[in-house]
CSV table of C-alpha atoms in Angstrom, one decimal:
chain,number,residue,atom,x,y,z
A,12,UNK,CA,85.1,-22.1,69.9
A,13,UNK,CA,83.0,-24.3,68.3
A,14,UNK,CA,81.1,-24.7,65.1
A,15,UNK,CA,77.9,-23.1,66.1
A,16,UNK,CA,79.3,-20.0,67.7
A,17,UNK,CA,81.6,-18.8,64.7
A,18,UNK,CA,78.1,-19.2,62.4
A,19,UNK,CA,76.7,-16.7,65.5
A,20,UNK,CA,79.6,-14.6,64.9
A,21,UNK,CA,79.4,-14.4,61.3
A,22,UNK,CA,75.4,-13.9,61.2
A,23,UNK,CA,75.4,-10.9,63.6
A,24,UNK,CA,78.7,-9.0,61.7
A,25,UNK,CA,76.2,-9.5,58.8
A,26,UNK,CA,73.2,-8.3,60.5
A,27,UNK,CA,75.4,-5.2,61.8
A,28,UNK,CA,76.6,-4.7,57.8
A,29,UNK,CA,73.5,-5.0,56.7
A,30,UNK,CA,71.6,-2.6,58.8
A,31,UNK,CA,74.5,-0.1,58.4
A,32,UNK,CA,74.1,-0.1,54.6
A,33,UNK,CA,70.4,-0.3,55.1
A,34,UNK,CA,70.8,2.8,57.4
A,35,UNK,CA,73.6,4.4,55.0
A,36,UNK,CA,70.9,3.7,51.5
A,37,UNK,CA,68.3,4.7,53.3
A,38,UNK,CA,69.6,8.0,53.6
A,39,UNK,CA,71.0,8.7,50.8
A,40,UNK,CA,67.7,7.9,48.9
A,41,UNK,CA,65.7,10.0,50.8
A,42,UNK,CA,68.7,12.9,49.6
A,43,UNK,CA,67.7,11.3,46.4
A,44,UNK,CA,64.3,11.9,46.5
A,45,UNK,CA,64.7,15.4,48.2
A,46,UNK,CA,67.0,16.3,45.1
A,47,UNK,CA,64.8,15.5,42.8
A,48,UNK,CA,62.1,17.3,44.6
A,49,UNK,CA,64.1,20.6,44.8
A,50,UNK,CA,64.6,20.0,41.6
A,51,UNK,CA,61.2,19.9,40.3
A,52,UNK,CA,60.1,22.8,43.0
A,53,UNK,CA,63.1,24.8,41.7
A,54,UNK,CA,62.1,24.4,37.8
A,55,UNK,CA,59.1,25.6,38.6
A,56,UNK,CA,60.0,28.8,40.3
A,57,UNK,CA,62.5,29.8,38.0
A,58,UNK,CA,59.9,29.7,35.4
A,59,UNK,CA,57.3,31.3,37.9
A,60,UNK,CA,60.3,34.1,38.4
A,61,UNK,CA,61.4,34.5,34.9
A,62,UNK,CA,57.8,34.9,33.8
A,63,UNK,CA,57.0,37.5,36.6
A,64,UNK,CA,60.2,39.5,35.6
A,65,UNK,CA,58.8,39.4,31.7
A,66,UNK,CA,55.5,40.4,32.5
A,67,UNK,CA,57.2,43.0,34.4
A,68,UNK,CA,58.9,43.9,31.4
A,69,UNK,CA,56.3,43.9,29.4
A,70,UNK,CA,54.3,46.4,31.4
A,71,UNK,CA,57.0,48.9,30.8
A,72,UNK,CA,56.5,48.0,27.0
A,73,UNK,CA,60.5,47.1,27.0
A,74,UNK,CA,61.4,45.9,23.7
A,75,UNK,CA,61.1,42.0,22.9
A,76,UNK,CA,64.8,41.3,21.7
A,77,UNK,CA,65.8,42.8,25.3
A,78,UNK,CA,62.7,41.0,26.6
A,79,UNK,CA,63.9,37.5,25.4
A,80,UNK,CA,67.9,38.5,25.8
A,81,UNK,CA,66.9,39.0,30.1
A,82,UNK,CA,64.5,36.0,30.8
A,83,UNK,CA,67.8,33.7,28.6
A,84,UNK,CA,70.2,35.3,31.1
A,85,UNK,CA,68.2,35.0,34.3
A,86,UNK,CA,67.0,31.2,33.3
A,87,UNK,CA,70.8,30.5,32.7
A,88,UNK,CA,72.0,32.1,36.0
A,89,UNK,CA,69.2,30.4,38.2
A,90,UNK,CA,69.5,27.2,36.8
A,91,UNK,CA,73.0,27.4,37.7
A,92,UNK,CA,72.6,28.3,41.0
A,93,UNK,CA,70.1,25.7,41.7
A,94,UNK,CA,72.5,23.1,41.0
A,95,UNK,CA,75.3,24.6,43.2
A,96,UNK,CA,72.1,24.5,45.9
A,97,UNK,CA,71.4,21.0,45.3
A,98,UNK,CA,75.2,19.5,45.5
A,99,UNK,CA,75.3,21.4,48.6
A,100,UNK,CA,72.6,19.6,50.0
A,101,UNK,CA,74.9,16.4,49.4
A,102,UNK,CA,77.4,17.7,51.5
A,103,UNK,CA,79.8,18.7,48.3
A,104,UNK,CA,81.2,21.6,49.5
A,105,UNK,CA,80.1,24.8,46.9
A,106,UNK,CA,83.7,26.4,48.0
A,107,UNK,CA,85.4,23.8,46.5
A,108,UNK,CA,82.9,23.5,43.5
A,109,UNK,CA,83.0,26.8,42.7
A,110,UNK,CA,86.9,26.5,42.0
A,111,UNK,CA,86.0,23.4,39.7
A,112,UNK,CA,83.8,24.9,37.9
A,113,UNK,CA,85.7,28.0,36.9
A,114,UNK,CA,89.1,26.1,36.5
A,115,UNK,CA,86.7,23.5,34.5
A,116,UNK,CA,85.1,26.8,33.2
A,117,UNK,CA,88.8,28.2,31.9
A,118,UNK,CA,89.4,25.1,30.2
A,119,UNK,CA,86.3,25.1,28.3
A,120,UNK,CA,86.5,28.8,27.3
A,121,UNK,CA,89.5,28.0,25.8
A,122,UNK,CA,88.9,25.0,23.9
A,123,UNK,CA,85.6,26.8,22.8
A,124,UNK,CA,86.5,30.1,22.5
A,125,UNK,CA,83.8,30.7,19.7
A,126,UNK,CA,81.3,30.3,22.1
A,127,UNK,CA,82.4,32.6,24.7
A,128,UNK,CA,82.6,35.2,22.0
A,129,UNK,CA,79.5,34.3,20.3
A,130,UNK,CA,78.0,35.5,24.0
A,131,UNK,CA,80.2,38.5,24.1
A,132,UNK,CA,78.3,39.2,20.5
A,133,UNK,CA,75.2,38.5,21.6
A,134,UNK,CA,75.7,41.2,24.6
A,135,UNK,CA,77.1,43.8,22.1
A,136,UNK,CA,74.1,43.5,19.6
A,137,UNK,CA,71.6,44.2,22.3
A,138,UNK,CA,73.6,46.8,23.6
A,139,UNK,CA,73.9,48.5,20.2
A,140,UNK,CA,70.6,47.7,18.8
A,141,UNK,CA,71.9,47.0,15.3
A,142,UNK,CA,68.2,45.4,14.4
A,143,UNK,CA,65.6,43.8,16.8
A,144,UNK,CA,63.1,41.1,16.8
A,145,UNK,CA,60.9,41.3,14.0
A,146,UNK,CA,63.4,43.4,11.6
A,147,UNK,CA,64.3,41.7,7.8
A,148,UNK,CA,68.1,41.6,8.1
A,149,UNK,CA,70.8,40.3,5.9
A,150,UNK,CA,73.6,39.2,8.6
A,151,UNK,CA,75.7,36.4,8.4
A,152,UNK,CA,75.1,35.4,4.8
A,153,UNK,CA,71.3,35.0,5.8
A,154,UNK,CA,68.9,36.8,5.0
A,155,UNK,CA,65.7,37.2,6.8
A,156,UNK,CA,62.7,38.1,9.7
A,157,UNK,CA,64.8,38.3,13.3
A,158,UNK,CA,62.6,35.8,15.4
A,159,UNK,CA,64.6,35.6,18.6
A,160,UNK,CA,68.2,37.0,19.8
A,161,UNK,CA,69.8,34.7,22.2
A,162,UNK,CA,72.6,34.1,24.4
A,163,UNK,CA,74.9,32.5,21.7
A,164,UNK,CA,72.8,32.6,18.5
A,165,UNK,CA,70.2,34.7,16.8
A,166,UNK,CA,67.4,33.0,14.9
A,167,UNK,CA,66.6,34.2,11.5
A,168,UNK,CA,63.3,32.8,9.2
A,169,UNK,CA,64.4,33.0,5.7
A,170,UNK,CA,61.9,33.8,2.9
A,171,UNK,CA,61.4,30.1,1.8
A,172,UNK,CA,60.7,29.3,5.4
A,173,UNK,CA,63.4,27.9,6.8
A,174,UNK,CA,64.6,28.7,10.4
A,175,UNK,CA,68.2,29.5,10.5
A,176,UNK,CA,70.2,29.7,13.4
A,177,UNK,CA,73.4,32.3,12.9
A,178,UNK,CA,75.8,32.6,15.9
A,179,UNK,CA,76.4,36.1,17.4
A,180,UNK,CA,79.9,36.2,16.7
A,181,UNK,CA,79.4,35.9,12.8
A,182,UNK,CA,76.6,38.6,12.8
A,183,UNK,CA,78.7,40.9,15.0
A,184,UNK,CA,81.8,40.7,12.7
A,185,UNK,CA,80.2,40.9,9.2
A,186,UNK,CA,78.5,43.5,7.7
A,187,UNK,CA,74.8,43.9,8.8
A,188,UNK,CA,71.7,45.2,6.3
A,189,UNK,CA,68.7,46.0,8.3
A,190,UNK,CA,65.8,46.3,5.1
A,191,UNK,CA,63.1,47.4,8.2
A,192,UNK,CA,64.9,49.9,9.7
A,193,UNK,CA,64.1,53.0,7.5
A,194,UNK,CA,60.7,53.7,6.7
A,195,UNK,CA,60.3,53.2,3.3
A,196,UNK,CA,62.4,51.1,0.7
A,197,UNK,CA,63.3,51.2,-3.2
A,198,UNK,CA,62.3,48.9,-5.4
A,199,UNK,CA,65.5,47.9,-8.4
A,200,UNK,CA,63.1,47.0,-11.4
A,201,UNK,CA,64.4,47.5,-15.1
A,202,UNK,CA,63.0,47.6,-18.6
A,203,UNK,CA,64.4,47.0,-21.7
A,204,UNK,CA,63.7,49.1,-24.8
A,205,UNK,CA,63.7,48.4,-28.5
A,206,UNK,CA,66.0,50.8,-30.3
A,207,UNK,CA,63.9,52.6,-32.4
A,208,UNK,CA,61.4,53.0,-29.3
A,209,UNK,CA,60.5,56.3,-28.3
A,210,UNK,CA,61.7,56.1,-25.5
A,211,UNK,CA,60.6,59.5,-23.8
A,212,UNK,CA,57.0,58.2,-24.4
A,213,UNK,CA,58.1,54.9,-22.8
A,214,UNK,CA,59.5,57.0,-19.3
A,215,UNK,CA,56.2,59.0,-19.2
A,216,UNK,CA,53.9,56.1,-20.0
A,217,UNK,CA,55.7,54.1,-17.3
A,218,UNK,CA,55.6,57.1,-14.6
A,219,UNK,CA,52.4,57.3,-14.9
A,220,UNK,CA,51.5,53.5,-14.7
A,221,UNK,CA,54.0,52.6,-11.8
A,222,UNK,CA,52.5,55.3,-9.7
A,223,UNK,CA,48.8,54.1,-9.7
A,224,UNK,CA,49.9,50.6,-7.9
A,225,UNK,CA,48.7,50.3,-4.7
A,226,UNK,CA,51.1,50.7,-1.8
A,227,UNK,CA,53.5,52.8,-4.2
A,228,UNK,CA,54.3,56.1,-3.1
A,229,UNK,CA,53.5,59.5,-3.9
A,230,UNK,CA,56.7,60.9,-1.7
A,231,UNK,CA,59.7,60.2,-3.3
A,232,UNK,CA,58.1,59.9,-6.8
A,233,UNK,CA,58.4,56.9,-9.3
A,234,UNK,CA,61.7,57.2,-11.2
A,235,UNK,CA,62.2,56.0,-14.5
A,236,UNK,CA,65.2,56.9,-16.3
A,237,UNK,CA,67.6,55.7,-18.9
A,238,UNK,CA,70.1,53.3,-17.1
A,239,UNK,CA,72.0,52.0,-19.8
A,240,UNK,CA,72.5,51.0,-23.2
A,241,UNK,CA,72.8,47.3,-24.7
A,242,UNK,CA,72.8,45.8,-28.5
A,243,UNK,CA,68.8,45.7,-27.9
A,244,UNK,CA,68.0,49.6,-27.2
A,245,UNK,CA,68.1,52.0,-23.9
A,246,UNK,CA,67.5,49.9,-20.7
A,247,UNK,CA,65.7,52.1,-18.3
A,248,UNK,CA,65.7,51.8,-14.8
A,249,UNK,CA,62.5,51.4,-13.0
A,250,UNK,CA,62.2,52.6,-9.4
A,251,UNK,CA,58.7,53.0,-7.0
A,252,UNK,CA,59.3,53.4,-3.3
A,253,UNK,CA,57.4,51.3,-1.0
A,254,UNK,CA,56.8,50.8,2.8
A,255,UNK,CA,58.8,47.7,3.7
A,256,UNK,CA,55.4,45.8,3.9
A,257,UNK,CA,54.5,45.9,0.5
A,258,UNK,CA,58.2,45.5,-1.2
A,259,UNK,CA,57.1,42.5,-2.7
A,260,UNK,CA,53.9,43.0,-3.8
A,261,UNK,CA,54.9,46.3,-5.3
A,262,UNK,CA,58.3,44.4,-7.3
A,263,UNK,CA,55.5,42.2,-8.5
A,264,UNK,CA,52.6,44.4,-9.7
A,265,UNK,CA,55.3,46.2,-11.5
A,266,UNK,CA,56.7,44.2,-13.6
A,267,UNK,CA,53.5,43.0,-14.8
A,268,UNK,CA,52.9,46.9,-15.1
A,269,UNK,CA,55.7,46.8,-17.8
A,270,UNK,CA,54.8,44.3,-19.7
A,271,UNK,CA,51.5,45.4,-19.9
A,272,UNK,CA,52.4,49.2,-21.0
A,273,UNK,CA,55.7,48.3,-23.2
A,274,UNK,CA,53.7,45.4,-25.0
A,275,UNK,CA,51.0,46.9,-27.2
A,276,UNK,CA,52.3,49.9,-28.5
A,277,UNK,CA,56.0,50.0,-28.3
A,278,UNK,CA,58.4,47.8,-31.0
A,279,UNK,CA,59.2,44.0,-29.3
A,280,UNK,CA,62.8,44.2,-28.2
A,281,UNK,CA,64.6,42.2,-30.5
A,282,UNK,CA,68.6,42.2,-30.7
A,283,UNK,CA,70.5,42.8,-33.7
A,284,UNK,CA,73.8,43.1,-35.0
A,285,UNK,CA,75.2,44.3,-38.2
A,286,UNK,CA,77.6,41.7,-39.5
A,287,UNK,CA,80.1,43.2,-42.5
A,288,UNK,CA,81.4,40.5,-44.6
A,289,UNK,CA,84.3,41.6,-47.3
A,290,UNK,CA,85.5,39.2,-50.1
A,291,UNK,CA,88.9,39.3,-50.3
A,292,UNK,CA,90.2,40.5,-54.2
A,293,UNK,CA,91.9,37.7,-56.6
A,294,UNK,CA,95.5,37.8,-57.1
């Protein structure tokens, strides 16, 4: 064999490699391309779905922390499922995937246990409706307007705010306040009075004052009592009942109500103590 038969040889085994791989690449970018595609198409029409599903809802005026709660779960589950779809389109088989993923699945939920439960949490509070979106709850050590309720967390806006992301687990196993849930709420306010005060003049005058701020109300009335005593005078407790609206406005306007009616004609609060000082006699 000579010298210009083994180049022949050699050229056409790399001709037949070459149009093998080109055969093989070509193929799989096309799977490539069709991946991304579904893909793409898929995004789309799990949004389209979740949407139509939430519209749905809405229709039926379902309540927004079960709104958001569904179209989380159904987003989740679909996405999932595409995927499964699309490695099946490679040829993995889903079978064999399926048993990854929950062995894969099992070994995750133990080494993140807290997760799994912050999702069992997150399935209790919207089964038991402890607050919703939109309440001003105290949960977690935050305290705060409920803006969404999801899978694993729940997002709280503080006062100052600040959004504060609490997971479900920590809410569901701690105590829970829920300031929106009843209709009206009490407002803690107190006033300190002089000792030689009359202080019976102080509790009308106060009654009366307290209960002409706007968005205090009539039904249960202002109460104003004597809460305690100090070195100063009687401390009385000051106590309007607003809707949960106005709670601030009402603390507010109140204790500028009390220093307005305990300034002018009531003794300044001054404290005092009687010190007793006794010589001792000579030997």
């Amino acid at each position: 064999m000579d010298d210009t038969t083994i180049v022949n040889v050699g050229t056409e085994k790399i001709n037949a490699l070459w149009a093998t791989v080109s055969q093989y690449a070509f193929a799989f970018g096309i799977k490539i391309l069709a991946a991304i595609a579904f893909w793409v198409i898929g995004r789309w029409l799990i949004g389209f779905a979740v949407g139509m599903v939430q519209k749905s809802l809405e229709r039926q005026k379902v309540d927004p922390t079960v709104l958001r709660y569904v179209g989380s779960f159904i987003t989740v589950t679909l996405n999932i499922l595409l995927v499964v779809g699309i490695l099946g389109f490679f040829g993995i088989q889903t079978t064999s995937l399926a048993a990854l993923i929950a062995a894969v699945g099992l070994a995750i939920g133990m080494a993140w246990s807290g997760l799994l439960a912050n999702l069992a949490a997150g399935g209790f509070i919207i089964v038991l409706r402890p607050f919703k979106v939109g309440d001003f709850i105290c949960a977690g050590g935050v305290t705060g307007t409920v803006k969404e309720i999801g899978l694993f967390t729940t997002a709280i806006n503080t006062p100052d705010n600040v959004l504060t992301m609490v997971g479900n687990n920590k809410i569901f196993s701690d105590n829970i306040q829920n300031f929106t849930h009843n209709p009206f709420r009490r407002v803690e306010l107190k006033a300190q009075l002089s000792g030689a005060a009359d202080y019976q003049a102080a509790i009308a005058l106060l009654r009366q004052r307290v209960a002409a701020i706007p968005n205090v109300l009539g039904e249960p009335p202002v109460d104003v009592e004597i809460l305690e005593f100090n070195l100063v005078g009687p401390v009385l407790a000051v106590r309007p009942y607003c809707h949960n609206d106005h709670y601030w406005q009402v603390y507010f306007d109140t204790n500028k109500v009390i220093k307005d009616a305990l300034g002018a004609d009531f003794p300044a609060p001054m404290p005092a103590q009687t010190v007793i000082v006794q010589q001792a006699g000579g030997a």
